[in-house]
mmCIF file of C-alpha atoms in Angstrom:
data_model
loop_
_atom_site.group_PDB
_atom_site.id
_atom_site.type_symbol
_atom_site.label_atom_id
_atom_site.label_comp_id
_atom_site.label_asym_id
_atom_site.label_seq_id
_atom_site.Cartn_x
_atom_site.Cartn_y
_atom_site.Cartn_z
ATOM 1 C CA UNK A 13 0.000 0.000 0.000
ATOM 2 C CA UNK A 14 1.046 3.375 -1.023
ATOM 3 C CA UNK A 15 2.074 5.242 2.230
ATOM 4 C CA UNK A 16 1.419 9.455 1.834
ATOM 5 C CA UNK A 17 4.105 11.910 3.633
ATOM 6 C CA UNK A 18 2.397 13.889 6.337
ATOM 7 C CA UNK A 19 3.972 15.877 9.103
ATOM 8 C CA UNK A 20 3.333 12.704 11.460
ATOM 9 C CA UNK A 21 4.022 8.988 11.035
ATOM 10 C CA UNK A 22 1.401 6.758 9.454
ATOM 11 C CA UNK A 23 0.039 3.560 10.583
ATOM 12 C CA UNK A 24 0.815 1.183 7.689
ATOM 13 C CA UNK A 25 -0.063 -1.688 6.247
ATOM 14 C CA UNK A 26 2.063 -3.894 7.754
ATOM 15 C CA UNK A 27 1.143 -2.699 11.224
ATOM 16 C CA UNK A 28 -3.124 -3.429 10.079
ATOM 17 C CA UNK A 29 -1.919 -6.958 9.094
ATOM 18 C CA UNK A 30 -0.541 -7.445 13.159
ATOM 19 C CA UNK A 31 -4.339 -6.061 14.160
ATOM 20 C CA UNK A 32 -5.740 -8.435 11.706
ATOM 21 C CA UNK A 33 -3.404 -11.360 13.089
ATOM 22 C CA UNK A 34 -4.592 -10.406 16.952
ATOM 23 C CA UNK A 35 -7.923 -9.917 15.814
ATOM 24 C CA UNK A 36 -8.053 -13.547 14.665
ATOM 25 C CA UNK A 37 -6.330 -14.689 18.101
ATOM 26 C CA UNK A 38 -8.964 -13.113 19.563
ATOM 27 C CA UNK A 39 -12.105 -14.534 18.278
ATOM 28 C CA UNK A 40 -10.797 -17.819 18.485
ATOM 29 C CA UNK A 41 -10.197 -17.167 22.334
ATOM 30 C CA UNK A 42 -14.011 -15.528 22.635
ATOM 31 C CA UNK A 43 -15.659 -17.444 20.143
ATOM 32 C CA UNK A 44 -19.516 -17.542 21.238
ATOM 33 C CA UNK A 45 -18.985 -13.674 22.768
ATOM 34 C CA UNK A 46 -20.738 -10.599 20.899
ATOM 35 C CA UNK A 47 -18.986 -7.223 20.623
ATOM 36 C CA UNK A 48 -21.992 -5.162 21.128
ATOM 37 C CA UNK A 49 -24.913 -5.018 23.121
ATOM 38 C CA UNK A 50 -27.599 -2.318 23.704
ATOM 39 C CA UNK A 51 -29.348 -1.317 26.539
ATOM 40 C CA UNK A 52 -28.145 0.329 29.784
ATOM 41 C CA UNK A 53 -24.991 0.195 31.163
ATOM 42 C CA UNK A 54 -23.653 -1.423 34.373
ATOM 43 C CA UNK A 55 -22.945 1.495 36.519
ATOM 44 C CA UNK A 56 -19.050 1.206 35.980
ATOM 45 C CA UNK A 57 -17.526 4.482 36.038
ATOM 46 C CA UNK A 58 -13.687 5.441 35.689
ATOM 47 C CA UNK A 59 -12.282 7.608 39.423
ATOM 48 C CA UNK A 60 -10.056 9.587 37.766
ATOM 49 C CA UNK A 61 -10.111 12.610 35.226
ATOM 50 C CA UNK A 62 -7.789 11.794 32.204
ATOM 51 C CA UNK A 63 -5.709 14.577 30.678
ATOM 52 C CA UNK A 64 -5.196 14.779 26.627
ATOM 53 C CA UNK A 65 -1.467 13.115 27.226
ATOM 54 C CA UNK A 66 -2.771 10.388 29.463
ATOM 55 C CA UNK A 67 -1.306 12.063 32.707
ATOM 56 C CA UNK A 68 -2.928 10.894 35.901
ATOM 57 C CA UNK A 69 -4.234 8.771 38.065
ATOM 58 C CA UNK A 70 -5.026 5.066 36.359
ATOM 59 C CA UNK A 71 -8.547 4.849 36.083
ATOM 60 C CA UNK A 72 -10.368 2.255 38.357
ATOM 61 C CA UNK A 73 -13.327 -0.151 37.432
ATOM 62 C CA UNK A 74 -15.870 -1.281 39.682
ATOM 63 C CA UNK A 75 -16.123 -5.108 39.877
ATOM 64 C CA UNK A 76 -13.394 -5.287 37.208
ATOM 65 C CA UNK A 77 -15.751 -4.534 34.509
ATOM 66 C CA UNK A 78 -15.848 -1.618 31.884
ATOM 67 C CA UNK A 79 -18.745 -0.269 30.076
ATOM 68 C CA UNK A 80 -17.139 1.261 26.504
ATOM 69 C CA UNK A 81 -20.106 3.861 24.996
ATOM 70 C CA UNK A 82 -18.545 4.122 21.273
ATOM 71 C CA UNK A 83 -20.745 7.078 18.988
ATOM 72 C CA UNK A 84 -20.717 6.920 14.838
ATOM 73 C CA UNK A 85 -22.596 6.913 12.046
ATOM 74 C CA UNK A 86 -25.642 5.940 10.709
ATOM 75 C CA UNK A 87 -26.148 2.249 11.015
ATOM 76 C CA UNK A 88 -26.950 2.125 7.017
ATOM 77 C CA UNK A 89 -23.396 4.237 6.120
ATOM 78 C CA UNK A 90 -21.169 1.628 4.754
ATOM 79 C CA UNK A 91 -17.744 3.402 5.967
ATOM 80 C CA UNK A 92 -19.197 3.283 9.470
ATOM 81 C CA UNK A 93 -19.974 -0.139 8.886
ATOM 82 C CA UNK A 94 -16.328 -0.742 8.900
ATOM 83 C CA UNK A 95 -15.411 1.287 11.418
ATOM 84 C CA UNK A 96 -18.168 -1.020 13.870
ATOM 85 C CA UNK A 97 -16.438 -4.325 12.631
ATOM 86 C CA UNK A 98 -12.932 -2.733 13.937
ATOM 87 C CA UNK A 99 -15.098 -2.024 17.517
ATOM 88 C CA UNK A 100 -16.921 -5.565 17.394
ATOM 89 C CA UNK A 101 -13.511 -7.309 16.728
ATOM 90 C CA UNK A 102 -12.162 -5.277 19.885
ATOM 91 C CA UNK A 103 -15.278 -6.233 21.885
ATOM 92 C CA UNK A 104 -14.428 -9.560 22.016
ATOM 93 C CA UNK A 105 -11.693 -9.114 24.698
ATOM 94 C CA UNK A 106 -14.022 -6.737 27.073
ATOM 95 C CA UNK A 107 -16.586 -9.439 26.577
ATOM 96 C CA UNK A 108 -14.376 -12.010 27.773
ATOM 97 C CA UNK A 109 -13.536 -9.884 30.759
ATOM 98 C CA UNK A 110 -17.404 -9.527 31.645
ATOM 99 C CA UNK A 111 -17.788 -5.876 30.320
ATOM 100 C CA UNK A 112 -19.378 -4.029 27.073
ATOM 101 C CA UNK A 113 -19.024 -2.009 24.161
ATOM 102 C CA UNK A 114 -22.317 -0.245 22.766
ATOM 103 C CA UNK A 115 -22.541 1.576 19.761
ATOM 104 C CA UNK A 116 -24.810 4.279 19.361
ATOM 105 C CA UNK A 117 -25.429 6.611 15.893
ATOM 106 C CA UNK A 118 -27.873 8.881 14.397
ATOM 107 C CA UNK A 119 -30.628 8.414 12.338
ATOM 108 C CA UNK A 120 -29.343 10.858 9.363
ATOM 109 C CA UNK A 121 -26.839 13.805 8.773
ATOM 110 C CA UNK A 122 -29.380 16.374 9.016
ATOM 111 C CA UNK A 123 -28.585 17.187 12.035
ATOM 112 C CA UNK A 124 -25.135 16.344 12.814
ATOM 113 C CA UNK A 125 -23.460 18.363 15.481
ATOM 114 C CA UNK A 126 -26.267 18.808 18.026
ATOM 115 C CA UNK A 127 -27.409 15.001 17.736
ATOM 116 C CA UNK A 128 -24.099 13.706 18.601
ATOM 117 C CA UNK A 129 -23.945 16.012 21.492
ATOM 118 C CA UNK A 130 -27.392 14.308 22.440
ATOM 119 C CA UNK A 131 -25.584 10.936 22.295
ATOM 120 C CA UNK A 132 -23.105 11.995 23.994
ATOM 121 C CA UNK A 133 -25.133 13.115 26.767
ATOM 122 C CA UNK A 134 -27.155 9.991 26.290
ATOM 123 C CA UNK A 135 -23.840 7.554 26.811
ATOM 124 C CA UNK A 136 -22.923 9.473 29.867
ATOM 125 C CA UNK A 137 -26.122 9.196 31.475
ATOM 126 C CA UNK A 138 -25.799 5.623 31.667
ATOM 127 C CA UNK A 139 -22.912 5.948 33.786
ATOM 128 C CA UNK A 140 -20.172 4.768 31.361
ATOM 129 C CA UNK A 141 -16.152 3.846 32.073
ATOM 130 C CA UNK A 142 -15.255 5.431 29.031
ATOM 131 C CA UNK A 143 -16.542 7.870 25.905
ATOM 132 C CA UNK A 144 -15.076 7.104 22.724
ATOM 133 C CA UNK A 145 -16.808 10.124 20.317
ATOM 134 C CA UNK A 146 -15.923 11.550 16.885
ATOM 135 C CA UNK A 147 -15.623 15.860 17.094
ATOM 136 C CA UNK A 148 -17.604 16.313 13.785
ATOM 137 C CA UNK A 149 -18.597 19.873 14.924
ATOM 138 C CA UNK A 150 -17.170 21.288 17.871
ATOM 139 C CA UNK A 151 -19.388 24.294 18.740
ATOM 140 C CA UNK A 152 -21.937 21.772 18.909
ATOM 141 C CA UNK A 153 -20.085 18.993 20.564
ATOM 142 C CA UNK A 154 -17.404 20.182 22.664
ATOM 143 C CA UNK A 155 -19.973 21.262 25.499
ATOM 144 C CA UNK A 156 -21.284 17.837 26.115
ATOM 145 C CA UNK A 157 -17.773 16.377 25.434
ATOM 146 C CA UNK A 158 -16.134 18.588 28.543
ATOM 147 C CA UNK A 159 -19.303 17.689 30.847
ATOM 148 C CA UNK A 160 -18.751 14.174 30.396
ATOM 149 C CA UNK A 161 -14.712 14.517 31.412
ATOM 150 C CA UNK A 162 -15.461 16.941 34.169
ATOM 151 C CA UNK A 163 -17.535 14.306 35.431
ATOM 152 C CA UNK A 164 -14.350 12.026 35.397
ATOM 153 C CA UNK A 165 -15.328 10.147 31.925
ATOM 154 C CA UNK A 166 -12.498 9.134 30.285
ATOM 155 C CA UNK A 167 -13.239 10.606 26.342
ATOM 156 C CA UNK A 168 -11.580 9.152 23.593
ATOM 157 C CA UNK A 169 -11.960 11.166 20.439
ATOM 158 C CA UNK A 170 -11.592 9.279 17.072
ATOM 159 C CA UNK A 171 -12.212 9.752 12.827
ATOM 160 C CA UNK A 172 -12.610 13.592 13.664
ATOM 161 C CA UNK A 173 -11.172 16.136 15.591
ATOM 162 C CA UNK A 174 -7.565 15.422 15.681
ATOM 163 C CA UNK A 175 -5.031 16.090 18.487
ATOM 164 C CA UNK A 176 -6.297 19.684 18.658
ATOM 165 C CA UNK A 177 -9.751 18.503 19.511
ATOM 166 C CA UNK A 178 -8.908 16.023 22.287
ATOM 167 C CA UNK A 179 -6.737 18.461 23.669
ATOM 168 C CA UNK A 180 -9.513 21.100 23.194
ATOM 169 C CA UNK A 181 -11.841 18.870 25.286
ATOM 170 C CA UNK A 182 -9.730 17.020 28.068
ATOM 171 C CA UNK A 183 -9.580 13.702 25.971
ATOM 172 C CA UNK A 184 -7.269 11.418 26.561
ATOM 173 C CA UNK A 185 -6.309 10.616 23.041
ATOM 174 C CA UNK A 186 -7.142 10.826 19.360
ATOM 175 C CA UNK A 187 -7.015 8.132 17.317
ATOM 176 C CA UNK A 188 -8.003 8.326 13.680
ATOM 177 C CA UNK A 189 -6.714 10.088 10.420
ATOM 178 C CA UNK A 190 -5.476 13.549 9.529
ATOM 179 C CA UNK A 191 -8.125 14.865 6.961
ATOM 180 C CA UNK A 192 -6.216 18.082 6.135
ATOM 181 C CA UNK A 193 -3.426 16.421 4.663
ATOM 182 C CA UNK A 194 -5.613 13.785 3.431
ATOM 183 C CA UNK A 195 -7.147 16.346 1.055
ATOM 184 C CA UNK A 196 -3.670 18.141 0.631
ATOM 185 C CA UNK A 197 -2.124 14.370 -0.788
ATOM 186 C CA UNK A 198 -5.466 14.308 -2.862
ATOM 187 C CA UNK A 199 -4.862 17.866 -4.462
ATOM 188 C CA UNK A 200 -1.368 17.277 -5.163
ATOM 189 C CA UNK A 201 -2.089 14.101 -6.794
ATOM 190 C CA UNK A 202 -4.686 15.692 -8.894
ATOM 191 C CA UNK A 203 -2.409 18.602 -10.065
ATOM 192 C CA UNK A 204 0.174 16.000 -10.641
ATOM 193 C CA UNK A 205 -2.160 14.204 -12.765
ATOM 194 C CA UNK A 206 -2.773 17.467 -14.994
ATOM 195 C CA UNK A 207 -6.180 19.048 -13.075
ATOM 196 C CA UNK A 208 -6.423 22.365 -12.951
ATOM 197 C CA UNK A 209 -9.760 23.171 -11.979
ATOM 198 C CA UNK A 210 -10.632 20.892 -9.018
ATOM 199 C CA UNK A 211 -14.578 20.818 -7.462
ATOM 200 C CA UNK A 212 -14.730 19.377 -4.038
ATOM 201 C CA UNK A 213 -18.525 17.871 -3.299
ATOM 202 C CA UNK A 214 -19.134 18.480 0.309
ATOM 203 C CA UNK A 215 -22.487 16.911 1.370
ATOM 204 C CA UNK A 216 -21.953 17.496 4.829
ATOM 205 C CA UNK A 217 -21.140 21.099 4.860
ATOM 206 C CA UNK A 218 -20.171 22.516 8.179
ATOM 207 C CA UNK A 219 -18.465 19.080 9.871
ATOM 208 C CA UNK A 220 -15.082 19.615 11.169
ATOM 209 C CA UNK A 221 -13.681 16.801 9.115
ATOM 210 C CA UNK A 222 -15.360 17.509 5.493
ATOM 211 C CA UNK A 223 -14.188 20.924 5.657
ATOM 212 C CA UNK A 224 -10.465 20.225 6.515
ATOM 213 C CA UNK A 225 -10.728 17.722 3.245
ATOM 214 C CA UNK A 226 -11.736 20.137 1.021
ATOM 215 C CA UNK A 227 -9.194 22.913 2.622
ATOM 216 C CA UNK A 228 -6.611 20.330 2.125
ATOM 217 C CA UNK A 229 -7.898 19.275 -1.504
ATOM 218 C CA UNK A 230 -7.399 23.360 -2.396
ATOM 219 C CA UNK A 231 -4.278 23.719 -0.666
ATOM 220 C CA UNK A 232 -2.298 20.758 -2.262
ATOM 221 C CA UNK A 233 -3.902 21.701 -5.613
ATOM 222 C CA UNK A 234 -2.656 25.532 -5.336
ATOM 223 C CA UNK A 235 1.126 23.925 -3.870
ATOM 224 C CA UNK A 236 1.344 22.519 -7.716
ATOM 225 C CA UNK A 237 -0.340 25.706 -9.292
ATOM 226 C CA UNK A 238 -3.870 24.426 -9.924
ATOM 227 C CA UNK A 239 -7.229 25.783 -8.510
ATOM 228 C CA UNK A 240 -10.179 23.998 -6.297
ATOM 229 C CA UNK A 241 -13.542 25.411 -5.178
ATOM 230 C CA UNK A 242 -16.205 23.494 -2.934
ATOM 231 C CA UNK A 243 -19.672 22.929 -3.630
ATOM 232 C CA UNK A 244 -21.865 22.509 -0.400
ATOM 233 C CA UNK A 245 -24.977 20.404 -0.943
ATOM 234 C CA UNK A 246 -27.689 20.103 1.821
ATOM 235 C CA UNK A 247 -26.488 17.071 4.509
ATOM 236 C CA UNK A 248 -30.001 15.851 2.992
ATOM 237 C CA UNK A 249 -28.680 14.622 0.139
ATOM 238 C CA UNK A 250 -25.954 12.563 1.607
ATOM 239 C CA UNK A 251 -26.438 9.438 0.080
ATOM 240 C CA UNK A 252 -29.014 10.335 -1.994
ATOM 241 C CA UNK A 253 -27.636 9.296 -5.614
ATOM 242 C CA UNK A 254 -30.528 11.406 -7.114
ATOM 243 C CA UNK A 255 -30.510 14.629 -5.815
ATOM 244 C CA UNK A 256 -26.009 14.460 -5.476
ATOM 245 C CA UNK A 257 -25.731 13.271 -9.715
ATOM 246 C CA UNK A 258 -28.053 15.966 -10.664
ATOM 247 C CA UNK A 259 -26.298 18.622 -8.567
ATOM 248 C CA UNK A 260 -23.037 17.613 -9.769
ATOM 249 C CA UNK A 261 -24.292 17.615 -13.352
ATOM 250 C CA UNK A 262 -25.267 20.774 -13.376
ATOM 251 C CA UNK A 263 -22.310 22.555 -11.665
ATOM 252 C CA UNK A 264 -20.288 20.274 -14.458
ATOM 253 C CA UNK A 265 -22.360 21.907 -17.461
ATOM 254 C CA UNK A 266 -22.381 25.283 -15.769
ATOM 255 C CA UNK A 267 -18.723 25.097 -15.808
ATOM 256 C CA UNK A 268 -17.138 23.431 -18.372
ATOM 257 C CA UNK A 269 -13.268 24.443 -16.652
ATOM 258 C CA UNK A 270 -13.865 21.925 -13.977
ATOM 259 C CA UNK A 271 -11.582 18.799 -15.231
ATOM 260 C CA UNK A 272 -11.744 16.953 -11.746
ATOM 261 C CA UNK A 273 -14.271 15.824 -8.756
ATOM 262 C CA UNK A 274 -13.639 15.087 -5.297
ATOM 263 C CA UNK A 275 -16.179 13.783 -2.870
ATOM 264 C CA UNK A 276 -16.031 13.247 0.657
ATOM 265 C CA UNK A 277 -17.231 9.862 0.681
ATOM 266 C CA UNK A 278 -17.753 6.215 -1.398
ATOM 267 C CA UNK A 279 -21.723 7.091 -1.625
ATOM 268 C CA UNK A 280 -21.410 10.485 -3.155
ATOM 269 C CA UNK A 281 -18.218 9.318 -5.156
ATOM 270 C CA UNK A 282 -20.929 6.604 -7.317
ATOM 271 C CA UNK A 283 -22.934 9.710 -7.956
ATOM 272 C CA UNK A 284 -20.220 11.755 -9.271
ATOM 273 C CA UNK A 285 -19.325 8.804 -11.680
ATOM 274 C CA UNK A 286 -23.011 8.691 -13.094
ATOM 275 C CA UNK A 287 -23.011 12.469 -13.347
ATOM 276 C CA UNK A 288 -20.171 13.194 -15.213
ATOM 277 C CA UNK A 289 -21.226 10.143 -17.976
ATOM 278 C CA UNK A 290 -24.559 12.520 -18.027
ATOM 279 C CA UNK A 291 -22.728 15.096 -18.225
ATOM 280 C CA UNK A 292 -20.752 13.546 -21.434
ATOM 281 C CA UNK A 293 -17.161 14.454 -19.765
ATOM 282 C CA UNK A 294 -15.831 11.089 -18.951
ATOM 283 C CA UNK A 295 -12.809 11.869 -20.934
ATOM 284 C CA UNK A 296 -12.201 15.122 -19.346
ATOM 285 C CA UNK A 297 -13.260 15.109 -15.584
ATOM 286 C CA UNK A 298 -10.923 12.766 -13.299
ATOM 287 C CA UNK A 299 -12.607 11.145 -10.411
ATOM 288 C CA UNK A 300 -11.228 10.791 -6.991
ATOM 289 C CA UNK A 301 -12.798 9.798 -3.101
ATOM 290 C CA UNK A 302 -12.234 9.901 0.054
ATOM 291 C CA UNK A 303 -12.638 6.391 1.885
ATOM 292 C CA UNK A 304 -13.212 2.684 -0.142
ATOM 293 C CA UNK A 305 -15.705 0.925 -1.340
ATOM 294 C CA UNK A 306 -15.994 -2.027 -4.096
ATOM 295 C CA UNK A 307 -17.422 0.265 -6.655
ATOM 296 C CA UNK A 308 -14.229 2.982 -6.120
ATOM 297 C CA UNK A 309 -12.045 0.169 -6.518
ATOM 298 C CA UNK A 310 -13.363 -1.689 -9.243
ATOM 299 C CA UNK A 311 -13.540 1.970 -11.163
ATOM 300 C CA UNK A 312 -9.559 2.459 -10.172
ATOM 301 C CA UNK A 313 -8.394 -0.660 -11.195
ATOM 302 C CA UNK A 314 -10.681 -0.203 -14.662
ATOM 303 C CA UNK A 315 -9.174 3.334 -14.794
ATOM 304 C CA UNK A 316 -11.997 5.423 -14.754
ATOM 305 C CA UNK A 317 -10.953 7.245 -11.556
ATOM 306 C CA UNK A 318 -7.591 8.368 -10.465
ATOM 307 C CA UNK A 319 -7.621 7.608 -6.239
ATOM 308 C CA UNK A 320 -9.304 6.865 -3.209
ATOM 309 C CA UNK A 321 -8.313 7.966 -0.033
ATOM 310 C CA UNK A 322 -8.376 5.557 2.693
ATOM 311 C CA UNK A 323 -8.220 6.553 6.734
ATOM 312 C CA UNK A 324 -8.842 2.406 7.301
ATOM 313 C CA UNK A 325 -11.650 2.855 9.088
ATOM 314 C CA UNK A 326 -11.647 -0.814 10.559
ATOM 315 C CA UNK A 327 -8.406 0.214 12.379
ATOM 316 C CA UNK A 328 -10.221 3.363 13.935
ATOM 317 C CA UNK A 329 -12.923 1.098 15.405
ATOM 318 C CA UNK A 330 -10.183 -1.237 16.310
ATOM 319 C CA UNK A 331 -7.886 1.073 18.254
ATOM 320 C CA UNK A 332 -10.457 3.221 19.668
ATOM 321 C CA UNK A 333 -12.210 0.326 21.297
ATOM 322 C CA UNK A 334 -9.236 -1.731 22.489
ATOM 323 C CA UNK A 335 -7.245 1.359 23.947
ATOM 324 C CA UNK A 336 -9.875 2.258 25.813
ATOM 325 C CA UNK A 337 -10.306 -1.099 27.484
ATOM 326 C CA UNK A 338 -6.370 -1.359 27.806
ATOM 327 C CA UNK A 339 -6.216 2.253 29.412
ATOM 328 C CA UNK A 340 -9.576 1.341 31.808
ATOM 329 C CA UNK A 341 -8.379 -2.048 32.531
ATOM 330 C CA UNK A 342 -4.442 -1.652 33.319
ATOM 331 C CA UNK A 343 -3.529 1.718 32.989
ATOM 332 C CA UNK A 344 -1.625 0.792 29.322
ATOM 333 C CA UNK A 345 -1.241 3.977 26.693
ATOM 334 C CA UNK A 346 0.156 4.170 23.481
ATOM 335 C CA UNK A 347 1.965 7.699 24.249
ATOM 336 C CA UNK A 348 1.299 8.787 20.128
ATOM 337 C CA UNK A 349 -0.619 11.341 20.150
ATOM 338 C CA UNK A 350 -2.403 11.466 17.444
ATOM 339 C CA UNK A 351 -2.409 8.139 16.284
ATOM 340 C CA UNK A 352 -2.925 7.224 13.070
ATOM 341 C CA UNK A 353 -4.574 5.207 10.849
ATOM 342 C CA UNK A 354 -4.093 7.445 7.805
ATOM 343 C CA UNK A 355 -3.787 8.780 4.870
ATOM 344 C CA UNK A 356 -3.201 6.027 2.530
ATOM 345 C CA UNK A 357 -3.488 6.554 -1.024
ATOM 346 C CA UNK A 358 -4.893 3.775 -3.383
ATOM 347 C CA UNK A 359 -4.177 4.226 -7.303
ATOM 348 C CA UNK A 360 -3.982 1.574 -10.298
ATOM 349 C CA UNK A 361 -0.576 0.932 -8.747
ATOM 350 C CA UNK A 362 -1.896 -0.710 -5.681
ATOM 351 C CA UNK A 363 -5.562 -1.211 -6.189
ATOM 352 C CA UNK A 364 -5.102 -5.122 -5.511
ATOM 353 C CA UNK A 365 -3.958 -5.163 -2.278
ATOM 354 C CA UNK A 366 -6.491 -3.026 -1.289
ATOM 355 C CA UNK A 367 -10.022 -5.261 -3.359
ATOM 356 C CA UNK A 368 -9.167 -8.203 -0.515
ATOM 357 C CA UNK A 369 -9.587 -5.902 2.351
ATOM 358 C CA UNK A 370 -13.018 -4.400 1.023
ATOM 359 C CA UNK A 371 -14.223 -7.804 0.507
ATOM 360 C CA UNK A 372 -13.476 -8.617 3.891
ATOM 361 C CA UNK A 373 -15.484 -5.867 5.289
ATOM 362 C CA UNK A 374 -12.369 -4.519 6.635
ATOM 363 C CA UNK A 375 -10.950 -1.643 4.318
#
């Protein structure tokens, strides 16, 4: 897999096949377990206030047990579908050791910032060991975030937010990609590629994250001399193939400089495809992603678009899930801050490596 320079190291793929191995261990050793269950938890709360470097005391566990509240996605969004397998496989361990993970997500994107607040407020009300959140949009999110660590929560931010944002909030770590350089590797490898007029699809206008990967997207781009603008689309239409091709189409025939698309994720990257064959500029407009799916691949390796950008979302779910217990459990803490599961750049040059892992439900 094609690693991308960023100011920080990179998790690679070498280090994903060791999670994959000690996944496997594992669910051989908890077999019959489940890594998520629903309903309220056990009343196990950490004693001591973690700081964003993991200072302090260890946190302590009643009855030896955590309870691990994890907020994502919707349950129909197939990048947070990965991102749950990484928690389930993770939730073996605290099963074994007579605790739980539960996942909790919104029902849409309409209302991002102020309904993961609500979840958040909702996991700490069941008196949890540990927060693990994603900082989509902090003026929405960071309130309910610090209540839950003045309250001596351990909070885990992941996916979005970066270092800044658990360090913002009193987390104790972030674990997850860096979106602004994602974008910038993005740009640069469109520019490189000959684009000069770039168009960055942002169906979730207003999230932390999607804005840093269209910042980035313009920022690489302009490092190589070339241009890129954003078009914000309601969160409504996230996912809504309809509504995103004919959008897209019509900034396409409005503008006929634009010679390359960006979305910000695998749903609204299939809708780009369709609109620029309605659009008749197939041979004109390159195609890149952010995040994997079957479809981006099989398009890559056919070479009808020029990248995907993957943050390996099964290692987000993965890390998040297992540090936490680690970090409840015995005090353990990686002492990377932030650590990372991305960028990692998949082209025609290593679009094989990366079809097995999507098939797998793991990349």
């Amino acid at each position: 897999m094609e690693r991308i320079q960023t100011r920080r190291p990179l998790v690679g793929r070498r280090l994903s096949r060791r999670v994959l191995t000690a996944v496997s261990v594992l669910t051989v050793a908890a077999t019959a377990l489940t890594g998520c269950s629903s309903g309220k938890a056990t009343g196990d709360t950490a004693q001591a206030t973690a700081s964003a470097d993991g200072s302090g005391t260890t946190p302590a566990k009643s009855n030896g047990k955590v309870s691990i509240y994890v907020i994502g996605g919707k349950a129909d969004d197939p990048f947070w579908s990965a991102i749950k397998r990484g928690g389930e496989d993770a939730a073996k361990l605290v099963s074994a050791d007579g605790g739980k993970v539960t996942f909790l997500g919104p029902q849409n994107y309409d209302n991002l910032g102020p309904d993961a607040a609500k979840l958040t407020l909702t996991a700490l009300s069941q008196n949890p060991s540990a927060i693990l959140v994603p900082d989509w949009v902090p003026d929405n999110q960071d309130a309910a975030i610090k209540q839950a660590v003045a309250k001596g929560v351990p909070v885990f931010i992941y996916n979005s937010g970066g270092a800044d944002a658990a360090e913002r909030v009193g987390g104790v770590k972030y674990i997850g990609s860096d979106d602004y350089e994602a974008g910038k590797a993005g740009g640069v490898k469109f520019a490189e590629s000959g684009a000069k007029n770039i168009l960055c699809v942002n169906t979730v206008p207003g999230s932390a994250n999607q804005e840093a990967r269209c910042k980035g997207i313009a920022d690489g781009a302009k490092s190589k001399g070339s241009a890129s603008k954003q078009l914000p689309l309601a969160s409504s239409n996230f996912g809504n193939p309809s509504a995103v091709t004919q959008a897209i189409k019509g900034a396409l025939l409005k503008d006929d400089s634009i010679d390359a698309l960006v979305t910000i994720g695998v749903q609204d990257a299939d809708s780009a495809a369709a609109a620029i064959e309605q659009a008749k500029a197939v041979d004109k407009v390159k195609l890149g992603t952010f995040d994997l799916s079957q479809s981006q691949l099989d398009r890559i390796k056919a070479g009808k678009q020029l990248f995907a950008i993957d943050q390996q979302p099964y290692l987000q779910g993965f890390y998040a899930v297992s540090i936490a217990n680690q970090y409840l459990s015995y005090g353990v803490l990686p002492p990377q801050n932030p650590l990372l599961t991305g960028p990692l750049l998949v082209t025609s040059e290593n679009v094989a490596a990366a079809i097995a892992g999507t098939k797998a439900g793991v990349r």
